[in-house]
Amino acid sequence: MHSASETSHISPQAEQKSPVSGAATGSRTRPKGSSREPSGIQVQQTLTVCTRCRQRKIKCDPGLPRCSPCEKANAQCEYFDVTKRTIVSRKYVVWLQHKILQLEQELAILEAEDRELDSELAVRNPGLVRLKESEETKFLGPSSGIAISRVVMNLAKQFSDSKSIKQIISETKVKAVEEQFAEEEAIAVPENPPTPMYSEAPAVDLPSRDLTSNLVNLFFMKVHAMYPMLHEPSFLRDIDDVYHGGSQDAFKNFALRMVIAVGLQRMDKQFAALADAYYLAALKFLEEVVRLKSVQTLQAYALIAAYSLLTPTRTAIYYVIGAAVRLAEALGFTDEATVGRGSRGQPVDALELDMRRRLAWSIIVMDFGLAHSLGRPSAMSVNQEDINLNFFEIVDDEYITPQGILPAPGPSIKKWISMHFFKMRLLQLEIRKALYLKKRPEPIDDSYPWFLQMEQKLIAWRDASPLEDTGTGLDKAWFNGRYNTMVVFLFRPSPQVPKPSSKAALKCYDAVQYNVLMHREQMRRRNVETTWIFVQSIFMAVNTLLWTLSYEEVRRLHPRPEVEGYLDVGLESISLSAERWPGAASAHDLYLNLIEAVLKVYEKDGDITISADS
């Protein structure tokens, strides 16, 4: 007789016959009233009695591909599949077992490939940052450096054998840092006026003429050397028109107050609230200037962007630059074929042509800089060949007139500096396109010839940088620092090459150790503007230094005391930047815990594999 349940459980002996144990067709036993298996309970597989044994009323067993009675009789062994409502051969069960084995092998291969892709995911996935629960989430892409921050945190978890970053930075510590950040924010957020950084109301009166002259000179020296957005002689005449002629021209009044605001920014942090007062005063004239849709409108956008680089403003710089790029393209200023034409197709004069080129280049470079720093799309094309626009004249503004370009004794150092800075942005664009955007067939690692060619371009750019700075602070050391930043951008983990070689890591270490010392020296000498991009570069240097420690070769050549010295310098720079940017002090405290965890890598041997799990 057959069993009462008319089913035969698969025995251990039968499991040994099959390639994959426990795999068979049939029903799955479940507790009554349950529609799904509880977690952790193993499902028992069963086989239905074959049709031949059922008809003969003899005991059947779960043998595969045939039961024992069918095997002895050399008969076909089949059973009725209730689900399919048809008779199925037991050979089908064997086929299923082999199929499962094949799929498991394929899955193992795919999982191995996924592990290889983990490091790419760690650097390709964007960051979504929100400083407060009530704030809108901010997008940061791979080129922003957010990716290497994620990599460093994952490395910290590995080095400290922690499963979560919360095990490295305790809830108590996080709460203390959040309270500290709130205190810093209360000193710096516009919603809490009057404050050291923000003004409650716009400035009513202009400063004295002498003070304005000093502020204008400071603007020309510190800002205009990088972004030549104004024609200096023309602007000086505009100032006289406002001070002595009582001009009510919207652009003249806007530009004057913005230059005063930016100049006050550059003087000292104690003038931040006063600078904000003139910024607010300038905004009253902005709407009329925007309606002009001309060179003056682009100048207004560029002045707002210059102010926003140094102070957290009420106006989002990303949107301002986006509007400026769209306007520059609509006016035809970004193409050499149209930049020299007036509204009716007539040629424009030499001064107008030069200003159009200067404004277009300034806006384009600001756009590329923001896209690079935030890891966001740029409004302009990422193909350099699509930028068909000549550079502006490389002489001082006094030699650029509506009638033509006058003979000059030599090139302008300030114009040379700005052009060299613009060329740096184009090099960054080339790297970003190759390594940080769409995945390409090559390069697949940093041994490809493209890396050598790109590195040679960077070296040529560094060697061609101006030797003098004429008081701008953009000296040879500054350009060397920017060169090192591009070296890191080239060789650190990227979506295209997520696992750089130890040689690449050593290049990054050498670059950031120079920059860490340079940043601290620049801040001590006060010859650099503490822009948010500058603060970001400090964070990137510290993060990159920590990442390089995952390579045994870096640890072998650079002992722990040396690395700790550089990290202390980097933390000092972060503390100094807190005077201008809220939140840096709390970031300093979080770095203390992160660094302590990462430095435990010196207790381990070999290279450390980066995981994308967070």
JSON list of C-alpha atoms in Angstrom, two decimals, residues 376-581:
[
{"chain": "A", "resi": 376, "resn": "ARG", "atom": "CA", "xyz": [26.00, 68.87, -11.36]},
{"chain": "A", "resi": 377, "resn": "PRO", "atom": "CA", "xyz": [25.37, 69.30, -15.09]},
{"chain": "A", "resi": 378, "resn": "SER", "atom": "CA", "xyz": [26.78, 72.45, -16.63]},
{"chain": "A", "resi": 379, "resn": "ALA", "atom": "CA", "xyz": [24.52, 74.71, -18.67]},
{"chain": "A", "resi": 380, "resn": "MET", "atom": "CA", "xyz": [27.19, 74.87, -21.38]},
{"chain": "A", "resi": 381, "resn": "SER", "atom": "CA", "xyz": [28.33, 71.96, -23.52]},
{"chain": "A", "resi": 382, "resn": "VAL", "atom": "CA", "xyz": [30.93, 69.63, -22.03]},
{"chain": "A", "resi": 383, "resn": "ASN", "atom": "CA", "xyz": [32.71, 69.43, -25.40]},
{"chain": "A", "resi": 384, "resn": "GLN", "atom": "CA", "xyz": [35.53, 71.94, -25.65]},
{"chain": "A", "resi": 385, "resn": "GLU", "atom": "CA", "xyz": [35.21, 71.95, -29.42]},
{"chain": "A", "resi": 386, "resn": "ASP", "atom": "CA", "xyz": [31.71, 73.40, -29.02]},
{"chain": "A", "resi": 387, "resn": "ILE", "atom": "CA", "xyz": [33.14, 76.52, -27.37]},
{"chain": "A", "resi": 388, "resn": "ASN", "atom": "CA", "xyz": [33.88, 78.64, -30.42]},
{"chain": "A", "resi": 389, "resn": "LEU", "atom": "CA", "xyz": [34.87, 81.93, -28.80]},
{"chain": "A", "resi": 390, "resn": "ASN", "atom": "CA", "xyz": [38.16, 83.81, -28.92]},
{"chain": "A", "resi": 391, "resn": "PHE", "atom": "CA", "xyz": [39.76, 85.11, -25.76]},
{"chain": "A", "resi": 392, "resn": "PHE", "atom": "CA", "xyz": [39.59, 88.81, -24.92]},
{"chain": "A", "resi": 393, "resn": "GLU", "atom": "CA", "xyz": [42.42, 91.31, -25.35]},
{"chain": "A", "resi": 394, "resn": "ILE", "atom": "CA", "xyz": [45.41, 90.74, -23.06]},
{"chain": "A", "resi": 395, "resn": "VAL", "atom": "CA", "xyz": [46.18, 94.42, -22.40]},
{"chain": "A", "resi": 396, "resn": "ASP", "atom": "CA", "xyz": [45.14, 96.68, -19.54]},
{"chain": "A", "resi": 397, "resn": "ASP", "atom": "CA", "xyz": [41.72, 98.28, -19.86]},
{"chain": "A", "resi": 398, "resn": "GLU", "atom": "CA", "xyz": [43.09, 101.79, -20.46]},
{"chain": "A", "resi": 399, "resn": "TYR", "atom": "CA", "xyz": [44.27, 100.59, -23.89]},
{"chain": "A", "resi": 400, "resn": "ILE", "atom": "CA", "xyz": [40.87, 99.18, -24.86]},
{"chain": "A", "resi": 401, "resn": "THR", "atom": "CA", "xyz": [38.66, 101.90, -26.34]},
{"chain": "A", "resi": 402, "resn": "PRO", "atom": "CA", "xyz": [35.57, 102.02, -28.58]},
{"chain": "A", "resi": 403, "resn": "GLN", "atom": "CA", "xyz": [37.80, 103.27, -31.40]},
{"chain": "A", "resi": 404, "resn": "GLY", "atom": "CA", "xyz": [40.16, 100.30, -31.17]},
{"chain": "A", "resi": 405, "resn": "ILE", "atom": "CA", "xyz": [42.95, 98.64, -29.17]},
{"chain": "A", "resi": 406, "resn": "LEU", "atom": "CA", "xyz": [45.75, 101.12, -28.48]},
{"chain": "A", "resi": 407, "resn": "PRO", "atom": "CA", "xyz": [49.42, 100.08, -28.45]},
{"chain": "A", "resi": 408, "resn": "ALA", "atom": "CA", "xyz": [50.38, 98.83, -24.98]},
{"chain": "A", "resi": 409, "resn": "PRO", "atom": "CA", "xyz": [53.86, 98.51, -23.46]},
{"chain": "A", "resi": 410, "resn": "GLY", "atom": "CA", "xyz": [53.22, 94.84, -22.73]},
{"chain": "A", "resi": 411, "resn": "PRO", "atom": "CA", "xyz": [50.63, 92.25, -21.77]},
{"chain": "A", "resi": 412, "resn": "SER", "atom": "CA", "xyz": [48.51, 92.76, -18.68]},
{"chain": "A", "resi": 413, "resn": "ILE", "atom": "CA", "xyz": [49.47, 90.48, -15.78]},
{"chain": "A", "resi": 414, "resn": "LYS", "atom": "CA", "xyz": [45.90, 90.52, -14.49]},
{"chain": "A", "resi": 415, "resn": "LYS", "atom": "CA", "xyz": [44.47, 89.49, -17.87]},
{"chain": "A", "resi": 416, "resn": "TRP", "atom": "CA", "xyz": [47.12, 86.79, -18.15]},
{"chain": "A", "resi": 417, "resn": "ILE", "atom": "CA", "xyz": [46.11, 85.47, -14.73]},
{"chain": "A", "resi": 418, "resn": "SER", "atom": "CA", "xyz": [42.42, 85.36, -15.65]},
{"chain": "A", "resi": 419, "resn": "MET", "atom": "CA", "xyz": [43.09, 83.62, -18.98]},
{"chain": "A", "resi": 420, "resn": "HIS", "atom": "CA", "xyz": [45.30, 81.05, -17.28]},
{"chain": "A", "resi": 421, "resn": "PHE", "atom": "CA", "xyz": [42.58, 80.44, -14.71]},
{"chain": "A", "resi": 422, "resn": "PHE", "atom": "CA", "xyz": [40.03, 79.99, -17.51]},
{"chain": "A", "resi": 423, "resn": "LYS", "atom": "CA", "xyz": [42.31, 77.45, -19.21]},
{"chain": "A", "resi": 424, "resn": "MET", "atom": "CA", "xyz": [42.41, 75.52, -15.93]},
{"chain": "A", "resi": 425, "resn": "ARG", "atom": "CA", "xyz": [38.62, 75.21, -16.02]},
{"chain": "A", "resi": 426, "resn": "LEU", "atom": "CA", "xyz": [38.84, 73.81, -19.54]},
{"chain": "A", "resi": 427, "resn": "LEU", "atom": "CA", "xyz": [41.33, 71.17, -18.36]},
{"chain": "A", "resi": 428, "resn": "GLN", "atom": "CA", "xyz": [38.98, 70.26, -15.51]},
{"chain": "A", "resi": 429, "resn": "LEU", "atom": "CA", "xyz": [36.19, 69.98, -18.06]},
{"chain": "A", "resi": 430, "resn": "GLU", "atom": "CA", "xyz": [38.24, 67.53, -20.12]},
{"chain": "A", "resi": 431, "resn": "ILE", "atom": "CA", "xyz": [38.91, 65.34, -17.07]},
{"chain": "A", "resi": 432, "resn": "ARG", "atom": "CA", "xyz": [35.29, 65.50, -15.90]},
{"chain": "A", "resi": 433, "resn": "LYS", "atom": "CA", "xyz": [34.00, 64.46, -19.31]},
{"chain": "A", "resi": 434, "resn": "ALA", "atom": "CA", "xyz": [36.37, 61.46, -19.52]},
{"chain": "A", "resi": 435, "resn": "LEU", "atom": "CA", "xyz": [36.13, 60.16, -15.94]},
{"chain": "A", "resi": 436, "resn": "TYR", "atom": "CA", "xyz": [33.05, 61.49, -14.16]},
{"chain": "A", "resi": 437, "resn": "LEU", "atom": "CA", "xyz": [30.17, 61.52, -16.63]},
{"chain": "A", "resi": 438, "resn": "LYS", "atom": "CA", "xyz": [28.90, 58.73, -18.90]},
{"chain": "A", "resi": 439, "resn": "LYS", "atom": "CA", "xyz": [30.71, 55.39, -18.64]},
{"chain": "A", "resi": 440, "resn": "ARG", "atom": "CA", "xyz": [33.02, 54.86, -21.61]},
{"chain": "A", "resi": 441, "resn": "PRO", "atom": "CA", "xyz": [34.78, 51.78, -23.05]},
{"chain": "A", "resi": 442, "resn": "GLU", "atom": "CA", "xyz": [38.13, 53.29, -22.06]},
{"chain": "A", "resi": 443, "resn": "PRO", "atom": "CA", "xyz": [40.21, 54.16, -20.16]},
{"chain": "A", "resi": 444, "resn": "ILE", "atom": "CA", "xyz": [39.61, 51.24, -17.83]},
{"chain": "A", "resi": 445, "resn": "ASP", "atom": "CA", "xyz": [42.58, 51.98, -15.56]},
{"chain": "A", "resi": 446, "resn": "ASP", "atom": "CA", "xyz": [45.18, 54.70, -14.99]},
{"chain": "A", "resi": 447, "resn": "SER", "atom": "CA", "xyz": [47.81, 52.92, -17.10]},
{"chain": "A", "resi": 448, "resn": "TYR", "atom": "CA", "xyz": [46.04, 53.98, -20.31]},
{"chain": "A", "resi": 449, "resn": "PRO", "atom": "CA", "xyz": [47.95, 56.50, -22.48]},
{"chain": "A", "resi": 450, "resn": "TRP", "atom": "CA", "xyz": [45.19, 59.08, -21.97]},
{"chain": "A", "resi": 451, "resn": "PHE", "atom": "CA", "xyz": [46.27, 59.56, -18.35]},
{"chain": "A", "resi": 452, "resn": "LEU", "atom": "CA", "xyz": [49.85, 60.29, -19.35]},
{"chain": "A", "resi": 453, "resn": "GLN", "atom": "CA", "xyz": [48.69, 62.71, -22.04]},
{"chain": "A", "resi": 454, "resn": "MET", "atom": "CA", "xyz": [46.39, 64.47, -19.59]},
{"chain": "A", "resi": 455, "resn": "GLU", "atom": "CA", "xyz": [49.10, 64.67, -16.95]},
{"chain": "A", "resi": 456, "resn": "GLN", "atom": "CA", "xyz": [51.46, 66.24, -19.48]},
{"chain": "A", "resi": 457, "resn": "LYS", "atom": "CA", "xyz": [48.80, 68.86, -20.27]},
{"chain": "A", "resi": 458, "resn": "LEU", "atom": "CA", "xyz": [48.52, 69.66, -16.57]},
{"chain": "A", "resi": 459, "resn": "ILE", "atom": "CA", "xyz": [52.29, 69.99, -16.22]},
{"chain": "A", "resi": 460, "resn": "ALA", "atom": "CA", "xyz": [52.46, 72.28, -19.26]},
{"chain": "A", "resi": 461, "resn": "TRP", "atom": "CA", "xyz": [49.70, 74.44, -17.76]},
{"chain": "A", "resi": 462, "resn": "ARG", "atom": "CA", "xyz": [51.49, 74.61, -14.40]},
{"chain": "A", "resi": 463, "resn": "ASP", "atom": "CA", "xyz": [54.82, 75.55, -15.97]},
{"chain": "A", "resi": 464, "resn": "ALA", "atom": "CA", "xyz": [53.19, 78.30, -18.06]},
{"chain": "A", "resi": 465, "resn": "SER", "atom": "CA", "xyz": [51.52, 79.97, -15.06]},
{"chain": "A", "resi": 466, "resn": "PRO", "atom": "CA", "xyz": [52.41, 83.62, -14.32]},
{"chain": "A", "resi": 467, "resn": "LEU", "atom": "CA", "xyz": [55.38, 84.21, -12.03]},
{"chain": "A", "resi": 468, "resn": "GLU", "atom": "CA", "xyz": [54.07, 87.53, -10.68]},
{"chain": "A", "resi": 469, "resn": "ASP", "atom": "CA", "xyz": [50.73, 88.25, -9.06]},
{"chain": "A", "resi": 470, "resn": "THR", "atom": "CA", "xyz": [50.78, 92.11, -8.75]},
{"chain": "A", "resi": 471, "resn": "GLY", "atom": "CA", "xyz": [49.10, 91.86, -5.35]},
{"chain": "A", "resi": 472, "resn": "THR", "atom": "CA", "xyz": [46.25, 89.58, -6.42]},
{"chain": "A", "resi": 473, "resn": "GLY", "atom": "CA", "xyz": [47.39, 86.64, -4.28]},
{"chain": "A", "resi": 474, "resn": "LEU", "atom": "CA", "xyz": [47.21, 84.43, -7.37]},
{"chain": "A", "resi": 475, "resn": "ASP", "atom": "CA", "xyz": [50.92, 83.73, -7.38]},
{"chain": "A", "resi": 476, "resn": "LYS", "atom": "CA", "xyz": [52.97, 80.76, -8.58]},
{"chain": "A", "resi": 477, "resn": "ALA", "atom": "CA", "xyz": [52.28, 78.86, -5.36]},
{"chain": "A", "resi": 478, "resn": "TRP", "atom": "CA", "xyz": [48.53, 79.34, -5.86]},
{"chain": "A", "resi": 479, "resn": "PHE", "atom": "CA", "xyz": [48.69, 77.94, -9.38]},
{"chain": "A", "resi": 480, "resn": "ASN", "atom": "CA", "xyz": [50.82, 75.03, -8.13]},
{"chain": "A", "resi": 481, "resn": "GLY", "atom": "CA", "xyz": [48.06, 74.31, -5.63]},
{"chain": "A", "resi": 482, "resn": "ARG", "atom": "CA", "xyz": [45.46, 74.31, -8.39]},
{"chain": "A", "resi": 483, "resn": "TYR", "atom": "CA", "xyz": [47.69, 71.96, -10.40]},
{"chain": "A", "resi": 484, "resn": "ASN", "atom": "CA", "xyz": [47.80, 69.56, -7.45]},
{"chain": "A", "resi": 485, "resn": "THR", "atom": "CA", "xyz": [44.03, 69.75, -7.13]},
{"chain": "A", "resi": 486, "resn": "MET", "atom": "CA", "xyz": [43.70, 68.70, -10.77]},
{"chain": "A", "resi": 487, "resn": "VAL", "atom": "CA", "xyz": [46.17, 65.83, -10.22]},
{"chain": "A", "resi": 488, "resn": "VAL", "atom": "CA", "xyz": [43.91, 64.55, -7.44]},
{"chain": "A", "resi": 489, "resn": "PHE", "atom": "CA", "xyz": [40.86, 65.02, -9.68]},
{"chain": "A", "resi": 490, "resn": "LEU", "atom": "CA", "xyz": [42.61, 62.95, -12.35]},
{"chain": "A", "resi": 491, "resn": "PHE", "atom": "CA", "xyz": [43.89, 60.05, -10.23]},
{"chain": "A", "resi": 492, "resn": "ARG", "atom": "CA", "xyz": [41.44, 59.63, -7.34]},
{"chain": "A", "resi": 493, "resn": "PRO", "atom": "CA", "xyz": [38.59, 57.07, -7.58]},
{"chain": "A", "resi": 494, "resn": "SER", "atom": "CA", "xyz": [36.18, 58.06, -10.34]},
{"chain": "A", "resi": 495, "resn": "PRO", "atom": "CA", "xyz": [33.17, 56.37, -11.95]},
{"chain": "A", "resi": 496, "resn": "GLN", "atom": "CA", "xyz": [35.36, 55.52, -14.97]},
{"chain": "A", "resi": 497, "resn": "VAL", "atom": "CA", "xyz": [38.31, 54.17, -12.92]},
{"chain": "A", "resi": 498, "resn": "PRO", "atom": "CA", "xyz": [36.90, 53.28, -9.48]},
{"chain": "A", "resi": 499, "resn": "LYS", "atom": "CA", "xyz": [39.99, 51.36, -8.31]},
{"chain": "A", "resi": 500, "resn": "PRO", "atom": "CA", "xyz": [43.13, 53.42, -9.01]},
{"chain": "A", "resi": 501, "resn": "SER", "atom": "CA", "xyz": [46.56, 51.85, -8.81]},
{"chain": "A", "resi": 502, "resn": "SER", "atom": "CA", "xyz": [48.95, 52.35, -5.90]},
{"chain": "A", "resi": 503, "resn": "LYS", "atom": "CA", "xyz": [51.00, 54.58, -8.21]},
{"chain": "A", "resi": 504, "resn": "ALA", "atom": "CA", "xyz": [47.96, 56.83, -8.65]},
{"chain": "A", "resi": 505, "resn": "ALA", "atom": "CA", "xyz": [47.39, 56.88, -4.88]},
{"chain": "A", "resi": 506, "resn": "LEU", "atom": "CA", "xyz": [51.00, 57.98, -4.33]},
{"chain": "A", "resi": 507, "resn": "LYS", "atom": "CA", "xyz": [50.53, 60.83, -6.82]},
{"chain": "A", "resi": 508, "resn": "CYS", "atom": "CA", "xyz": [47.44, 61.92, -4.91]},
{"chain": "A", "resi": 509, "resn": "TYR", "atom": "CA", "xyz": [49.26, 61.74, -1.57]},
{"chain": "A", "resi": 510, "resn": "ASP", "atom": "CA", "xyz": [52.11, 63.92, -2.82]},
{"chain": "A", "resi": 511, "resn": "ALA", "atom": "CA", "xyz": [49.63, 66.43, -4.25]},
{"chain": "A", "resi": 512, "resn": "VAL", "atom": "CA", "xyz": [47.49, 66.81, -1.14]},
{"chain": "A", "resi": 513, "resn": "GLN", "atom": "CA", "xyz": [50.39, 66.99, 1.30]},
{"chain": "A", "resi": 514, "resn": "TYR", "atom": "CA", "xyz": [51.60, 70.07, -0.60]},
{"chain": "A", "resi": 515, "resn": "ASN", "atom": "CA", "xyz": [48.10, 71.56, -0.66]},
{"chain": "A", "resi": 516, "resn": "VAL", "atom": "CA", "xyz": [47.45, 70.95, 3.04]},
{"chain": "A", "resi": 517, "resn": "LEU", "atom": "CA", "xyz": [50.53, 72.98, 3.97]},
{"chain": "A", "resi": 518, "resn": "MET", "atom": "CA", "xyz": [49.77, 75.62, 1.33]},
{"chain": "A", "resi": 519, "resn": "HIS", "atom": "CA", "xyz": [46.18, 76.13, 2.52]},
{"chain": "A", "resi": 520, "resn": "ARG", "atom": "CA", "xyz": [47.29, 76.75, 6.10]},
{"chain": "A", "resi": 521, "resn": "GLU", "atom": "CA", "xyz": [50.02, 79.17, 4.99]},
{"chain": "A", "resi": 522, "resn": "GLN", "atom": "CA", "xyz": [47.64, 81.07, 2.71]},
{"chain": "A", "resi": 523, "resn": "MET", "atom": "CA", "xyz": [45.13, 81.50, 5.51]},
{"chain": "A", "resi": 524, "resn": "ARG", "atom": "CA", "xyz": [47.78, 82.64, 7.96]},
{"chain": "A", "resi": 525, "resn": "ARG", "atom": "CA", "xyz": [49.10, 85.21, 5.50]},
{"chain": "A", "resi": 526, "resn": "ARG", "atom": "CA", "xyz": [45.53, 86.20, 4.53]},
{"chain": "A", "resi": 527, "resn": "ASN", "atom": "CA", "xyz": [46.47, 86.28, 0.85]},
{"chain": "A", "resi": 528, "resn": "VAL", "atom": "CA", "xyz": [43.63, 83.99, -0.22]},
{"chain": "A", "resi": 529, "resn": "GLU", "atom": "CA", "xyz": [39.87, 84.45, -0.25]},
{"chain": "A", "resi": 530, "resn": "THR", "atom": "CA", "xyz": [38.06, 81.95, 1.98]},
{"chain": "A", "resi": 531, "resn": "THR", "atom": "CA", "xyz": [35.43, 81.09, -0.60]},
{"chain": "A", "resi": 532, "resn": "TRP", "atom": "CA", "xyz": [33.21, 78.05, -0.19]},
{"chain": "A", "resi": 533, "resn": "ILE", "atom": "CA", "xyz": [35.15, 76.47, -3.06]},
{"chain": "A", "resi": 534, "resn": "PHE", "atom": "CA", "xyz": [38.39, 77.02, -1.09]},
{"chain": "A", "resi": 535, "resn": "VAL", "atom": "CA", "xyz": [36.86, 75.39, 2.01]},
{"chain": "A", "resi": 536, "resn": "GLN", "atom": "CA", "xyz": [35.70, 72.49, -0.16]},
{"chain": "A", "resi": 537, "resn": "SER", "atom": "CA", "xyz": [39.28, 72.05, -1.39]},
{"chain": "A", "resi": 538, "resn": "ILE", "atom": "CA", "xyz": [40.45, 71.73, 2.24]},
{"chain": "A", "resi": 539, "resn": "PHE", "atom": "CA", "xyz": [37.91, 68.98, 2.91]},
{"chain": "A", "resi": 540, "resn": "MET", "atom": "CA", "xyz": [38.90, 67.25, -0.32]},
{"chain": "A", "resi": 541, "resn": "ALA", "atom": "CA", "xyz": [42.59, 67.31, 0.64]},
{"chain": "A", "resi": 542, "resn": "VAL", "atom": "CA", "xyz": [41.90, 65.70, 4.03]},
{"chain": "A", "resi": 543, "resn": "ASN", "atom": "CA", "xyz": [39.55, 63.10, 2.51]},
{"chain": "A", "resi": 544, "resn": "THR", "atom": "CA", "xyz": [42.01, 62.22, -0.24]},
{"chain": "A", "resi": 545, "resn": "LEU", "atom": "CA", "xyz": [44.84, 61.85, 2.26]},
{"chain": "A", "resi": 546, "resn": "LEU", "atom": "CA", "xyz": [42.73, 59.42, 4.29]},
{"chain": "A", "resi": 547, "resn": "TRP", "atom": "CA", "xyz": [41.75, 57.45, 1.18]},
{"chain": "A", "resi": 548, "resn": "THR", "atom": "CA", "xyz": [45.37, 56.97, 0.07]},
{"chain": "A", "resi": 549, "resn": "LEU", "atom": "CA", "xyz": [46.08, 55.17, 3.35]},
{"chain": "A", "resi": 550, "resn": "SER", "atom": "CA", "xyz": [44.06, 52.21, 2.07]},
{"chain": "A", "resi": 551, "resn": "TYR", "atom": "CA", "xyz": [47.13, 51.36, -0.06]},
{"chain": "A", "resi": 552, "resn": "GLU", "atom": "CA", "xyz": [49.91, 49.42, 1.66]},
{"chain": "A", "resi": 553, "resn": "GLU", "atom": "CA", "xyz": [52.56, 51.14, -0.48]},
{"chain": "A", "resi": 554, "resn": "VAL", "atom": "CA", "xyz": [51.44, 54.57, 0.78]},
{"chain": "A", "resi": 555, "resn": "ARG", "atom": "CA", "xyz": [51.56, 53.39, 4.40]},
{"chain": "A", "resi": 556, "resn": "ARG", "atom": "CA", "xyz": [54.99, 51.86, 3.86]},
{"chain": "A", "resi": 557, "resn": "LEU", "atom": "CA", "xyz": [56.47, 55.07, 2.45]},
{"chain": "A", "resi": 558, "resn": "HIS", "atom": "CA", "xyz": [54.65, 57.44, 4.80]},
{"chain": "A", "resi": 559, "resn": "PRO", "atom": "CA", "xyz": [54.59, 56.40, 8.48]},
{"chain": "A", "resi": 560, "resn": "ARG", "atom": "CA", "xyz": [51.72, 57.25, 10.79]},
{"chain": "A", "resi": 561, "resn": "PRO", "atom": "CA", "xyz": [53.40, 60.19, 12.62]},
{"chain": "A", "resi": 562, "resn": "GLU", "atom": "CA", "xyz": [54.02, 61.94, 9.28]},
{"chain": "A", "resi": 563, "resn": "VAL", "atom": "CA", "xyz": [50.40, 61.48, 8.21]},
{"chain": "A", "resi": 564, "resn": "GLU", "atom": "CA", "xyz": [49.08, 62.65, 11.58]},
{"chain": "A", "resi": 565, "resn": "GLY", "atom": "CA", "xyz": [51.12, 65.83, 11.19]},
{"chain": "A", "resi": 566, "resn": "TYR", "atom": "CA", "xyz": [49.53, 66.64, 7.83]},
{"chain": "A", "resi": 567, "resn": "LEU", "atom": "CA", "xyz": [46.06, 65.83, 9.16]},
{"chain": "A", "resi": 568, "resn": "ASP", "atom": "CA", "xyz": [46.59, 68.18, 12.11]},
{"chain": "A", "resi": 569, "resn": "VAL", "atom": "CA", "xyz": [47.48, 70.96, 9.67]},
{"chain": "A", "resi": 570, "resn": "GLY", "atom": "CA", "xyz": [44.36, 70.21, 7.63]},
{"chain": "A", "resi": 571, "resn": "LEU", "atom": "CA", "xyz": [42.17, 70.35, 10.74]},
{"chain": "A", "resi": 572, "resn": "GLU", "atom": "CA", "xyz": [43.74, 73.68, 11.67]},
{"chain": "A", "resi": 573, "resn": "SER", "atom": "CA", "xyz": [42.76, 75.07, 8.27]},
{"chain": "A", "resi": 574, "resn": "ILE", "atom": "CA", "xyz": [39.20, 73.81, 8.76]},
{"chain": "A", "resi": 575, "resn": "SER", "atom": "CA", "xyz": [39.04, 75.62, 12.10]},
{"chain": "A", "resi": 576, "resn": "LEU", "atom": "CA", "xyz": [40.31, 78.84, 10.53]},
{"chain": "A", "resi": 577, "resn": "SER", "atom": "CA", "xyz": [37.70, 78.64, 7.78]},
{"chain": "A", "resi": 578, "resn": "ALA", "atom": "CA", "xyz": [34.95, 78.48, 10.42]},
{"chain": "A", "resi": 579, "resn": "GLU", "atom": "CA", "xyz": [35.41, 82.23, 10.88]},
{"chain": "A", "resi": 580, "resn": "ARG", "atom": "CA", "xyz": [33.79, 82.77, 7.49]},
{"chain": "A", "resi": 581, "resn": "TRP", "atom": "CA", "xyz": [31.68, 79.66, 6.87]}
]
